XYZ file of N, CA and C in Angstrom:
747
model
N -52.143 -28.070 43.506
C -53.136 -27.972 44.576
C -52.578 -28.655 45.830
N -52.615 -27.936 46.937
C -52.019 -28.434 48.185
C -52.623 -29.765 48.628
N -53.921 -29.950 48.404
C -54.571 -31.185 48.839
C -54.025 -32.404 48.096
N -53.508 -32.183 46.883
C -52.920 -33.288 46.141
C -51.520 -33.609 46.630
N -50.767 -32.576 46.932
C -49.337 -32.741 47.152
C -48.936 -32.869 48.617
N -49.740 -32.357 49.527
C -49.317 -32.272 50.922
C -50.252 -33.056 51.850
N -49.692 -34.051 52.515
C -50.466 -34.792 53.507
C -50.899 -33.865 54.637
N -50.041 -32.927 54.996
C -50.359 -31.987 56.075
C -51.604 -31.175 55.743
N -51.736 -30.765 54.486
C -52.909 -29.984 54.076
C -54.170 -30.840 54.150
N -54.064 -32.102 53.765
C -55.230 -32.987 53.824
C -55.675 -33.201 55.269
N -54.707 -33.398 56.154
C -55.038 -33.616 57.560
C -55.615 -32.351 58.198
N -55.063 -31.205 57.845
C -55.513 -29.943 58.432
C -56.942 -29.605 58.021
N -57.274 -29.821 56.743
C -58.597 -29.455 56.237
C -59.620 -30.580 56.362
N -59.140 -31.815 56.512
C -60.055 -32.953 56.524
C -60.630 -33.243 55.159
N -59.952 -32.764 54.115
C -60.429 -32.951 52.743
C -59.335 -33.566 51.887
N -59.746 -34.117 50.765
C -58.779 -34.704 49.833
C -59.357 -34.670 48.426
N -58.510 -35.005 47.452
C -58.881 -34.921 46.046
C -59.159 -36.303 45.466
N -60.209 -36.376 44.644
C -60.498 -37.593 43.885
C -60.605 -37.204 42.411
N -59.976 -37.968 41.538
C -60.078 -37.733 40.099
C -60.770 -38.908 39.431
N -61.609 -38.608 38.472
C -62.219 -39.646 37.652
C -63.630 -40.019 38.056
N -64.467 -40.308 37.056
C -65.875 -40.638 37.306
C -66.033 -41.894 38.156
N -65.285 -42.951 37.812
C -65.444 -44.213 38.540
C -65.068 -44.040 39.998
N -63.921 -43.425 40.259
C -63.467 -43.249 41.635
C -64.422 -42.367 42.434
N -64.911 -41.295 41.812
C -65.858 -40.415 42.497
C -67.161 -41.161 42.777
N -67.609 -41.950 41.800
C -68.825 -42.741 41.998
C -68.676 -43.738 43.132
N -67.532 -44.406 43.219
C -67.295 -45.359 44.308
C -67.242 -44.647 45.660
N -66.681 -43.447 45.672
C -66.626 -42.682 46.923
C -68.034 -42.337 47.404
N -68.893 -41.927 46.491
C -70.272 -41.590 46.853
C -71.004 -42.841 47.343
N -70.810 -43.969 46.646
C -71.412 -45.232 47.095
C -70.912 -45.610 48.486
N -69.659 -45.259 48.774
C -69.069 -45.577 50.068
C -69.423 -44.585 51.166
N -70.288 -43.630 50.869
C -70.761 -42.703 51.891
C -69.914 -41.464 52.086
N -69.035 -41.169 51.149
C -68.222 -39.951 51.246
C -69.011 -38.741 50.751
N -68.813 -37.626 51.413
C -69.471 -36.383 51.009
C -68.563 -35.609 50.069
N -69.122 -35.185 48.933
C -68.377 -34.390 47.962
C -68.661 -32.917 48.229
N -67.629 -32.184 48.589
C -67.784 -30.751 48.849
C -67.877 -29.968 47.548
N -66.919 -30.207 46.662
C -66.824 -29.429 45.426
C -66.497 -30.333 44.253
N -67.166 -30.085 43.129
C -66.827 -30.749 41.877
C -66.283 -29.705 40.911
N -65.044 -29.890 40.507
C -64.439 -29.056 39.482
C -64.609 -29.784 38.158
N -65.212 -29.122 37.177
C -65.399 -29.798 35.898
C -64.868 -28.939 34.764
N -64.249 -29.616 33.814
C -63.717 -28.947 32.633
C -64.773 -29.035 31.538
N -65.364 -27.902 31.186
C -66.469 -27.894 30.230
C -66.022 -28.250 28.816
N -64.710 -28.225 28.573
C -64.206 -28.677 27.268
C -64.274 -30.198 27.153
N -64.405 -30.869 28.287
C -64.444 -32.331 28.307
C -65.806 -32.846 28.750
N -66.408 -32.178 29.724
C -67.645 -32.643 30.342
C -68.601 -31.465 30.509
N -69.863 -31.646 30.123
C -70.826 -30.557 30.233
C -71.290 -30.371 31.674
N -71.844 -29.207 31.970
C -72.348 -28.942 33.317
C -73.528 -29.849 33.650
N -74.380 -30.126 32.646
C -75.522 -31.015 32.887
C -75.060 -32.406 33.298
N -74.020 -32.920 32.620
C -73.469 -34.220 32.993
C -72.856 -34.179 34.384
N -72.184 -33.075 34.679
C -71.531 -32.939 35.984
C -72.541 -32.951 37.113
N -73.665 -32.275 36.931
C -74.652 -32.138 37.995
C -75.406 -33.438 38.282
N -75.150 -34.464 37.492
C -75.703 -35.774 37.819
C -74.973 -36.397 39.007
N -73.798 -35.861 39.319
C -73.026 -36.305 40.476
C -73.305 -35.354 41.637
N -73.824 -35.833 42.767
C -74.190 -34.943 43.875
C -72.976 -34.296 44.525
N -73.066 -32.980 44.716
C -72.001 -32.226 45.373
C -72.601 -30.957 45.963
N -71.903 -30.374 46.918
C -72.370 -29.129 47.520
C -72.115 -27.926 46.618
N -71.106 -28.044 45.752
C -70.709 -26.902 44.924
C -70.142 -27.424 43.601
N -70.422 -26.690 42.527
C -69.906 -27.027 41.202
C -69.137 -25.831 40.669
N -67.925 -26.066 40.197
C -67.093 -24.991 39.678
C -66.567 -25.380 38.301
N -66.812 -24.523 37.331
C -66.328 -24.759 35.978
C -64.906 -24.229 35.834
N -64.034 -25.020 35.217
C -62.664 -24.588 34.961
C -62.335 -24.856 33.497
N -61.395 -24.070 32.940
C -61.035 -24.292 31.540
C -59.947 -25.360 31.438
N -59.641 -25.722 30.211
C -58.749 -26.849 29.972
C -57.345 -26.604 30.506
N -56.873 -25.360 30.449
C -55.520 -25.067 30.935
C -55.429 -25.237 32.447
N -56.455 -24.810 33.160
C -56.481 -24.975 34.620
C -56.617 -26.458 34.966
N -57.502 -27.134 34.240
C -57.704 -28.571 34.493
C -56.406 -29.353 34.327
N -55.670 -29.064 33.278
C -54.425 -29.791 33.024
C -53.385 -29.538 34.111
N -53.427 -28.375 34.717
C -52.511 -28.088 35.823
C -52.921 -28.816 37.101
N -54.226 -28.975 37.286
C -54.729 -29.594 38.513
C -54.746 -31.112 38.448
N -54.990 -31.657 37.253
C -55.174 -33.097 37.126
C -53.881 -33.845 37.435
N -54.003 -34.848 38.285
C -52.864 -35.678 38.685
C -52.622 -36.769 37.663
N -53.679 -37.188 37.009
C -53.609 -38.259 36.026
C -53.851 -37.716 34.633
N -53.430 -38.490 33.622
C -53.585 -38.053 32.237
C -55.024 -38.127 31.755
N -55.770 -39.114 32.256
C -57.127 -39.329 31.767
C -58.095 -39.493 32.936
N -58.795 -38.408 33.280
C -59.763 -38.489 34.380
C -61.118 -37.892 33.984
N -61.374 -37.816 32.695
C -62.703 -37.457 32.156
C -63.186 -36.076 32.542
N -62.266 -35.176 32.875
C -62.632 -33.783 33.105
C -63.270 -33.489 34.440
N -63.145 -34.395 35.393
C -63.838 -34.232 36.669
C -62.881 -34.434 37.837
N -62.858 -33.462 38.746
C -62.039 -33.538 39.957
C -62.927 -33.167 41.142
N -62.892 -33.989 42.184
C -63.732 -33.741 43.355
C -62.883 -33.427 44.574
N -63.425 -32.554 45.416
C -62.882 -32.336 46.758
C -63.850 -33.011 47.721
N -63.362 -34.027 48.442
C -64.223 -34.835 49.310
C -63.796 -34.716 50.764
N -64.711 -35.084 51.660
C -64.458 -35.034 53.105
C -63.947 -36.392 53.567
N -62.815 -36.389 54.268
C -62.230 -37.631 54.772
C -63.107 -38.230 55.864
N -63.012 -39.544 56.027
C -63.759 -40.240 57.068
C -62.899 -40.455 58.304
N -63.563 -40.798 59.384
C -62.887 -41.213 60.606
C -62.511 -42.692 60.473
N -61.238 -42.989 60.703
C -60.785 -44.364 60.562
C -60.235 -44.927 61.868
N -60.759 -44.444 62.984
C -60.371 -45.026 64.268
C -60.819 -46.486 64.322
N -60.102 -47.283 65.106
C -60.464 -48.695 65.241
C -61.885 -48.867 65.753
N -62.312 -47.951 66.621
C -63.653 -48.061 67.210
C -64.757 -47.862 66.160
N -64.381 -47.294 65.012
C -65.381 -47.074 63.959
C -65.622 -48.324 63.122
N -64.775 -49.345 63.289
C -64.903 -50.570 62.498
C -66.030 -51.438 63.051
N -66.889 -51.868 62.177
C -68.018 -52.718 62.562
C -67.542 -54.164 62.671
N -67.401 -54.654 63.889
C -66.919 -56.014 64.112
C -68.074 -56.990 63.933
N -67.846 -58.011 63.097
C -68.890 -58.981 62.801
C -68.527 -60.354 63.362
N -69.527 -61.132 63.770
C -69.245 -62.513 64.195
C -68.582 -63.284 63.048
N -67.505 -63.968 63.351
C -66.773 -64.732 62.336
C -66.301 -63.871 61.166
N -66.041 -62.600 61.460
C -65.570 -61.692 60.421
C -64.180 -62.050 59.927
N -63.874 -61.598 58.716
C -62.553 -61.813 58.112
C -61.909 -60.459 57.870
N -60.701 -60.287 58.412
C -60.018 -58.991 58.358
C -58.603 -59.158 57.817
N -58.123 -58.126 57.150
C -56.732 -58.072 56.721
C -56.051 -56.957 57.494
N -54.933 -57.299 58.141
C -54.141 -56.306 58.865
C -52.820 -56.131 58.122
N -52.485 -54.893 57.824
C -51.231 -54.572 57.131
C -50.402 -53.681 58.048
N -49.227 -54.145 58.415
C -48.398 -53.394 59.351
C -47.269 -52.652 58.636
N -47.228 -51.347 58.837
C -46.113 -50.487 58.403
C -45.869 -50.505 56.898
N -46.911 -50.759 56.111
C -46.751 -50.722 54.652
C -46.579 -49.276 54.217
N -45.528 -48.993 53.492
C -45.191 -47.608 53.173
C -45.515 -47.209 51.741
N -45.289 -48.090 50.775
C -45.453 -47.723 49.373
C -46.935 -47.589 49.018
N -47.334 -46.424 48.485
C -48.742 -46.249 48.105
C -49.236 -47.312 47.134
N -48.362 -47.741 46.204
C -48.770 -48.772 45.249
C -49.112 -50.083 45.918
N -48.356 -50.448 46.952
C -48.652 -51.683 47.688
C -49.950 -51.561 48.471
N -50.176 -50.394 49.083
C -51.419 -50.180 49.815
C -52.611 -50.276 48.857
N -52.468 -49.638 47.690
C -53.540 -49.699 46.699
C -53.819 -51.116 46.250
N -52.760 -51.887 45.991
C -52.935 -53.277 45.563
C -53.580 -54.107 46.662
N -53.205 -53.874 47.904
C -53.824 -54.591 49.032
C -55.306 -54.249 49.140
N -55.649 -52.996 48.918
C -57.056 -52.587 48.965
C -57.859 -53.248 47.853
N -57.277 -53.393 46.673
C -57.949 -54.087 45.576
C -58.167 -55.559 45.929
N -57.154 -56.172 46.531
C -57.270 -57.566 46.952
C -58.365 -57.721 48.000
N -58.393 -56.793 48.970
C -59.411 -56.848 50.021
C -60.810 -56.694 49.441
N -60.958 -55.808 48.461
C -62.258 -55.630 47.814
C -62.656 -56.891 47.068
N -61.695 -57.492 46.352
C -61.992 -58.702 45.579
C -62.465 -59.841 46.477
N -61.894 -59.914 47.669
C -62.281 -60.967 48.618
C -63.494 -60.577 49.454
N -63.936 -59.328 49.326
C -65.117 -58.837 50.059
C -64.998 -59.124 51.557
N -63.876 -58.674 52.137
C -63.647 -58.932 53.558
C -64.400 -57.925 54.420
N -64.379 -58.150 55.712
C -65.172 -57.329 56.630
C -64.430 -56.109 57.164
N -63.130 -56.075 57.007
C -62.395 -54.916 57.486
C -60.944 -54.949 57.047
N -60.415 -53.769 56.766
C -59.022 -53.592 56.347
C -58.376 -52.696 57.405
N -57.392 -53.229 58.110
C -56.783 -52.505 59.224
C -55.325 -52.210 58.911
N -54.939 -50.960 59.083
C -53.543 -50.566 58.886
C -52.933 -50.303 60.259
N -51.951 -51.118 60.612
C -51.231 -50.938 61.871
C -49.960 -50.140 61.617
N -49.735 -49.146 62.453
C -48.549 -48.305 62.320
C -48.443 -47.713 60.908
N -49.457 -46.942 60.491
C -49.480 -46.444 59.111
C -48.290 -45.536 58.800
N -47.745 -45.712 57.597
C -46.597 -44.920 57.152
C -46.945 -43.974 56.010
N -48.120 -44.156 55.440
C -48.543 -43.354 54.295
C -49.972 -42.875 54.499
N -50.229 -41.632 54.100
C -51.565 -41.058 54.172
C -52.519 -41.871 53.302
N -53.616 -42.316 53.890
C -54.589 -43.132 53.182
C -55.151 -42.426 51.947
N -55.211 -41.094 51.986
C -55.790 -40.329 50.880
C -54.730 -39.729 49.961
N -53.522 -40.281 50.020
C -52.489 -39.950 49.045
C -53.038 -40.256 47.647
N -52.892 -39.349 46.684
C -53.433 -39.605 45.336
C -52.958 -40.915 44.723
N -51.731 -41.333 45.056
C -51.223 -42.592 44.513
C -51.921 -43.803 45.125
N -52.368 -43.687 46.376
C -53.140 -44.767 46.989
C -54.499 -44.874 46.300
N -55.147 -43.736 46.103
C -56.457 -43.731 45.454
C -56.350 -44.284 44.043
N -55.337 -43.833 43.303
C -55.160 -44.281 41.919
C -54.845 -45.772 41.847
N -53.877 -46.233 42.634
C -53.466 -47.634 42.546
C -54.522 -48.589 43.099
N -55.396 -48.081 43.973
C -56.484 -48.920 44.495
C -57.677 -48.957 43.548
N -57.628 -48.151 42.484
C -58.729 -48.018 41.526
C -60.035 -47.707 42.262
N -59.941 -46.883 43.290
C -61.122 -46.491 44.041
C -61.506 -47.439 45.151
N -60.765 -48.549 45.333
C -61.119 -49.514 46.387
C -60.825 -48.990 47.782
N -60.139 -47.870 47.882
C -59.986 -47.207 49.171
C -61.357 -46.768 49.690
N -62.321 -46.634 48.783
C -63.672 -46.210 49.167
C -64.630 -47.382 49.369
N -64.252 -48.573 48.910
C -65.164 -49.713 48.983
C -64.898 -50.600 50.189
N -63.778 -50.384 50.865
C -63.421 -51.182 52.035
C -63.745 -50.439 53.332
N -64.057 -51.204 54.375
C -64.168 -50.630 55.723
C -62.755 -50.596 56.302
N -62.223 -49.390 56.521
C -60.814 -49.227 56.871
C -60.672 -48.603 58.252
N -59.739 -49.149 59.022
C -59.409 -48.584 60.331
C -57.892 -48.554 60.481
N -57.404 -47.617 61.267
C -55.965 -47.499 61.491
C -55.673 -47.347 62.976
N -54.463 -47.728 63.365
C -54.036 -47.568 64.754
C -52.585 -47.972 64.889
N -52.017 -47.752 66.039
C -50.666 -48.215 66.281
C -50.666 -49.741 66.344
N -49.494 -50.331 66.250
C -49.399 -51.786 66.374
C -49.992 -52.255 67.689
N -49.665 -51.561 68.769
C -50.177 -51.931 70.083
C -51.704 -51.837 70.131
N -52.260 -50.775 69.550
C -53.716 -50.597 69.548
C -54.413 -51.687 68.734
N -53.816 -52.052 67.616
C -54.426 -53.083 66.769
C -54.396 -54.445 67.458
N -53.269 -54.775 68.073
C -53.177 -56.043 68.816
C -54.235 -56.080 69.917
N -54.359 -55.004 70.653
C -55.347 -54.922 71.738
C -56.769 -55.045 71.187
N -57.022 -54.394 70.055
C -58.349 -54.436 69.425
C -58.706 -55.866 69.020
N -57.773 -56.567 68.396
C -58.043 -57.937 67.951
C -58.337 -58.851 69.135
N -57.550 -58.714 70.182
C -57.749 -59.569 71.359
C -59.049 -59.234 72.077
N -59.371 -57.953 72.179
C -60.598 -57.538 72.865
C -61.842 -58.052 72.149
N -61.731 -58.234 70.828
C -62.881 -58.686 70.041
C -62.799 -60.174 69.686
N -61.886 -60.889 70.369
C -61.751 -62.340 70.186
C -61.550 -62.732 68.724
N -60.707 -61.952 68.038
C -60.372 -62.231 66.645
C -59.019 -62.930 66.605
N -58.989 -64.159 66.134
C -57.732 -64.883 66.006
C -56.863 -64.236 64.935
N -55.582 -64.085 65.224
C -54.690 -63.433 64.262
C -53.624 -64.406 63.777
N -53.381 -64.369 62.471
C -52.417 -65.255 61.832
C -51.422 -64.385 61.063
N -50.182 -64.367 61.541
C -49.179 -63.470 60.979
C -48.286 -64.155 59.965
N -48.180 -63.561 58.781
C -47.282 -64.084 57.763
C -45.844 -63.819 58.190
N -45.098 -64.885 58.419
C -43.742 -64.746 58.950
C -42.887 -65.927 58.511
N -41.594 -65.670 58.317
C -40.677 -66.742 57.932
C -40.236 -67.567 59.129
N -40.315 -66.969 60.317
C -39.811 -67.638 61.517
C -40.959 -68.232 62.347
N -40.682 -69.401 62.928
C -41.611 -70.046 63.872
C -43.021 -70.118 63.299
N -43.105 -70.584 62.055
C -44.380 -70.579 61.340
C -44.780 -71.974 60.898
N -46.063 -72.102 60.628
C -46.604 -73.343 60.098
C -47.239 -73.046 58.748
N -47.292 -74.008 57.805
C -47.894 -73.737 56.498
C -49.305 -73.159 56.618
N -49.553 -72.133 55.831
C -50.800 -71.371 55.961
C -52.045 -72.226 55.778
N -51.983 -73.252 54.921
C -53.190 -74.020 54.599
C -53.563 -75.022 55.691
N -52.748 -75.115 56.735
C -53.053 -76.068 57.822
C -53.924 -75.453 58.912
N -54.203 -74.152 58.808
C -54.955 -73.464 59.858
C -56.433 -73.321 59.507
N -57.239 -73.148 60.538
C -58.689 -72.995 60.375
C -59.036 -71.514 60.446
N -59.539 -70.971 59.331
C -59.876 -69.550 59.266
C -61.385 -69.312 59.218
N -62.159 -70.272 59.676
C -63.610 -70.130 59.568
C -64.214 -69.304 60.702
N -63.477 -69.136 61.791
C -63.944 -68.262 62.867
C -63.495 -66.828 62.620
N -63.701 -65.970 63.594
C -63.251 -64.576 63.479
C -61.735 -64.566 63.263
N -61.309 -64.026 62.123
C -59.930 -64.179 61.688
C -59.353 -62.868 61.177
N -58.118 -62.581 61.600
C -57.340 -61.488 61.024
C -56.071 -62.084 60.425
N -55.850 -61.846 59.148
C -54.624 -62.258 58.480
C -53.701 -61.049 58.450
N -52.496 -61.213 58.950
C -51.609 -60.070 59.198
C -50.374 -60.167 58.314
N -50.116 -59.113 57.544
C -48.938 -59.070 56.678
C -48.118 -57.824 56.998
N -46.819 -57.924 56.769
C -45.918 -56.806 57.012
C -45.209 -56.386 55.740
N -44.130 -55.646 55.878
C -43.409 -55.158 54.708
C -42.622 -56.288 54.062
N -42.363 -56.135 52.773
C -41.581 -57.138 52.062
C -40.135 -57.168 52.557
N -39.640 -56.020 52.995
C -38.235 -55.926 53.404
C -37.986 -56.534 54.780
N -38.852 -56.215 55.743
C -38.591 -56.626 57.131
C -39.670 -57.509 57.729
N -40.796 -57.672 57.051
C -41.864 -58.505 57.573
C -42.573 -57.860 58.744
N -43.190 -58.670 59.571
C -43.903 -58.174 60.745
C -42.925 -57.771 61.847
N -43.351 -56.856 62.682
C -42.555 -56.476 63.846
C -42.511 -57.641 64.831
N -41.482 -57.670 65.659
C -41.389 -58.704 66.692
C -42.593 -58.654 67.623
N -43.082 -57.449 67.865
C -44.236 -57.285 68.756
C -45.468 -57.983 68.193
N -45.698 -57.838 66.880
C -46.864 -58.479 66.283
C -46.665 -59.983 66.190
N -45.464 -60.426 65.812
C -45.218 -61.867 65.703
C -45.425 -62.577 67.043
N -45.095 -61.868 68.122
C -45.252 -62.474 69.454
C -46.703 -62.493 69.908
N -47.543 -61.661 69.300
C -48.923 -61.518 69.767
C -49.932 -62.329 68.960
N -49.508 -62.913 67.844
C -50.465 -63.627 66.989
C -50.919 -64.946 67.607
N -52.073 -65.400 67.165
C -52.550 -66.730 67.545
C -51.602 -67.791 66.986
N -51.183 -67.597 65.740
C -50.251 -68.511 65.077
C -49.584 -67.763 63.925
N -48.281 -67.940 63.756
C -47.602 -67.398 62.585
C -47.638 -68.440 61.480
N -47.814 -67.962 60.248
C -48.001 -68.855 59.114
C -47.035 -68.497 57.994
N -46.805 -69.444 57.115
C -45.881 -69.235 56.008
C -46.470 -69.820 54.743
N -46.193 -69.169 53.610
C -46.564 -69.693 52.303
C -45.340 -70.414 51.752
N -45.351 -71.742 51.679
C -44.173 -72.462 51.191
C -43.845 -72.058 49.754
N -42.556 -71.822 49.492
C -42.119 -71.437 48.147
C -41.003 -72.352 47.685
N -40.901 -72.516 46.383
C -39.960 -73.471 45.816
C -38.853 -72.819 44.993
N -38.874 -71.498 44.891
C -37.868 -70.801 44.096
C -36.643 -70.418 44.908
N -35.892 -69.457 44.381
C -34.642 -69.034 45.005
C -34.847 -67.980 46.093
N -35.970 -67.253 46.058
C -36.200 -66.205 47.043
C -37.203 -66.671 48.083
N -37.245 -65.965 49.206
C -38.105 -66.401 50.309
C -39.255 -65.437 50.586
N -39.522 -64.530 49.648
C -40.641 -63.607 49.846
C -41.269 -63.262 48.513
N -42.480 -62.734 48.558
C -43.176 -62.280 47.356
C -43.840 -60.944 47.658
N -44.391 -60.316 46.627
C -45.091 -59.048 46.822
C -46.173 -59.199 47.879
N -46.289 -58.209 48.747
C -47.180 -58.330 49.897
C -48.640 -58.496 49.476
N -49.046 -57.867 48.380
C -50.438 -57.998 47.949
C -50.712 -59.395 47.398
N -49.704 -60.011 46.781
C -49.849 -61.384 46.291
C -49.981 -62.338 47.474
N -49.123 -62.151 48.468
C -49.196 -62.989 49.670
C -50.552 -62.841 50.354
N -51.016 -61.599 50.476
C -52.315 -61.363 51.110
C -53.434 -62.037 50.335
N -53.354 -61.998 49.011
C -54.394 -62.632 48.187
C -54.436 -64.144 48.419
N -53.268 -64.770 48.481
C -53.219 -66.218 48.725
C -53.872 -66.549 50.063
N -53.535 -65.782 51.093
C -54.069 -66.051 52.428
C -55.569 -65.781 52.495
N -55.995 -64.654 51.947
C -57.413 -64.298 52.018
C -58.288 -65.298 51.269
N -57.835 -65.723 50.102
C -58.689 -66.621 49.329
C -58.650 -68.057 49.851
N -57.618 -68.405 50.616
C -57.675 -69.670 51.341
C -58.748 -69.583 52.426
N -58.777 -68.442 53.132
C -59.816 -68.249 54.146
C -61.202 -68.256 53.516
N -61.333 -67.622 52.352
C -62.629 -67.618 51.669
C -63.004 -69.024 51.197
N -62.013 -69.788 50.724
C -62.283 -71.165 50.292
C -62.836 -71.980 51.452
N -62.212 -71.829 52.627
C -62.674 -72.568 53.785
C -64.089 -72.153 54.193
N -64.471 -70.940 53.853
C -65.792 -70.435 54.202
C -66.832 -70.710 53.114
N -66.419 -71.497 52.113
C -67.381 -71.899 51.076
C -67.409 -71.025 49.848
N -66.509 -70.047 49.734
C -66.462 -69.188 48.547
C -66.136 -70.010 47.318
N -66.901 -69.830 46.264
C -66.646 -70.539 45.011
C -67.214 -71.944 44.973
N -67.888 -72.348 46.049
C -68.486 -73.676 46.060
C -69.817 -73.644 45.314
N -69.832 -74.245 44.159
C -71.035 -74.196 43.309
C -71.949 -75.401 43.504
N -71.567 -76.279 44.419
C -72.377 -77.495 44.628
C -73.690 -77.150 45.301
């Protein structure tokens, strides 16, 4: 199916594919419209399928389903959904909001892991600067375990994101090895964007020059970097700690 394999087809039609009950359910909770539900009656009955709201229901046999399914186990259900607008202007800016900015992340697995981290921290916005991968790539949806639908996501060029953060008085803290201060020494209780780049090259010079402060996670091993989603988790949960997350007193 072209919508699974071709980013160009997804962009042209404004539609994409979702597999699995949980992911489809999260998409509906996130306000996505389901155009078509393809169901394999050998796995799932029509009555069960119609419990999921869609504009159209199409029954397919097991041989067709196996050709269409991207994953081995998706409970006999495949949805065609309508993509959302992810312009920066669509992001709901909140007072003292907490945002994660990811610049030029290319691997779908890393994007998915970052989305899971953002969902776990329940942040106010997930921003992709200079996107390199289609947000509705099946591998992003799969690796995010549906968290691509639970986050408020916006995309833009690096320049647009920097301008957006400054226009909304959001302090930005860029993870960087150079000219940085330990991450735990900063105050993240105000409007905050934590900015991470690729594992190979880090943040662009343009972003490093535009941040409020560059920060570093001190490490004691032989290497000087870690997986980007792990780094983002450390930074986000420090910000959440400062905001009282987990305080049971």
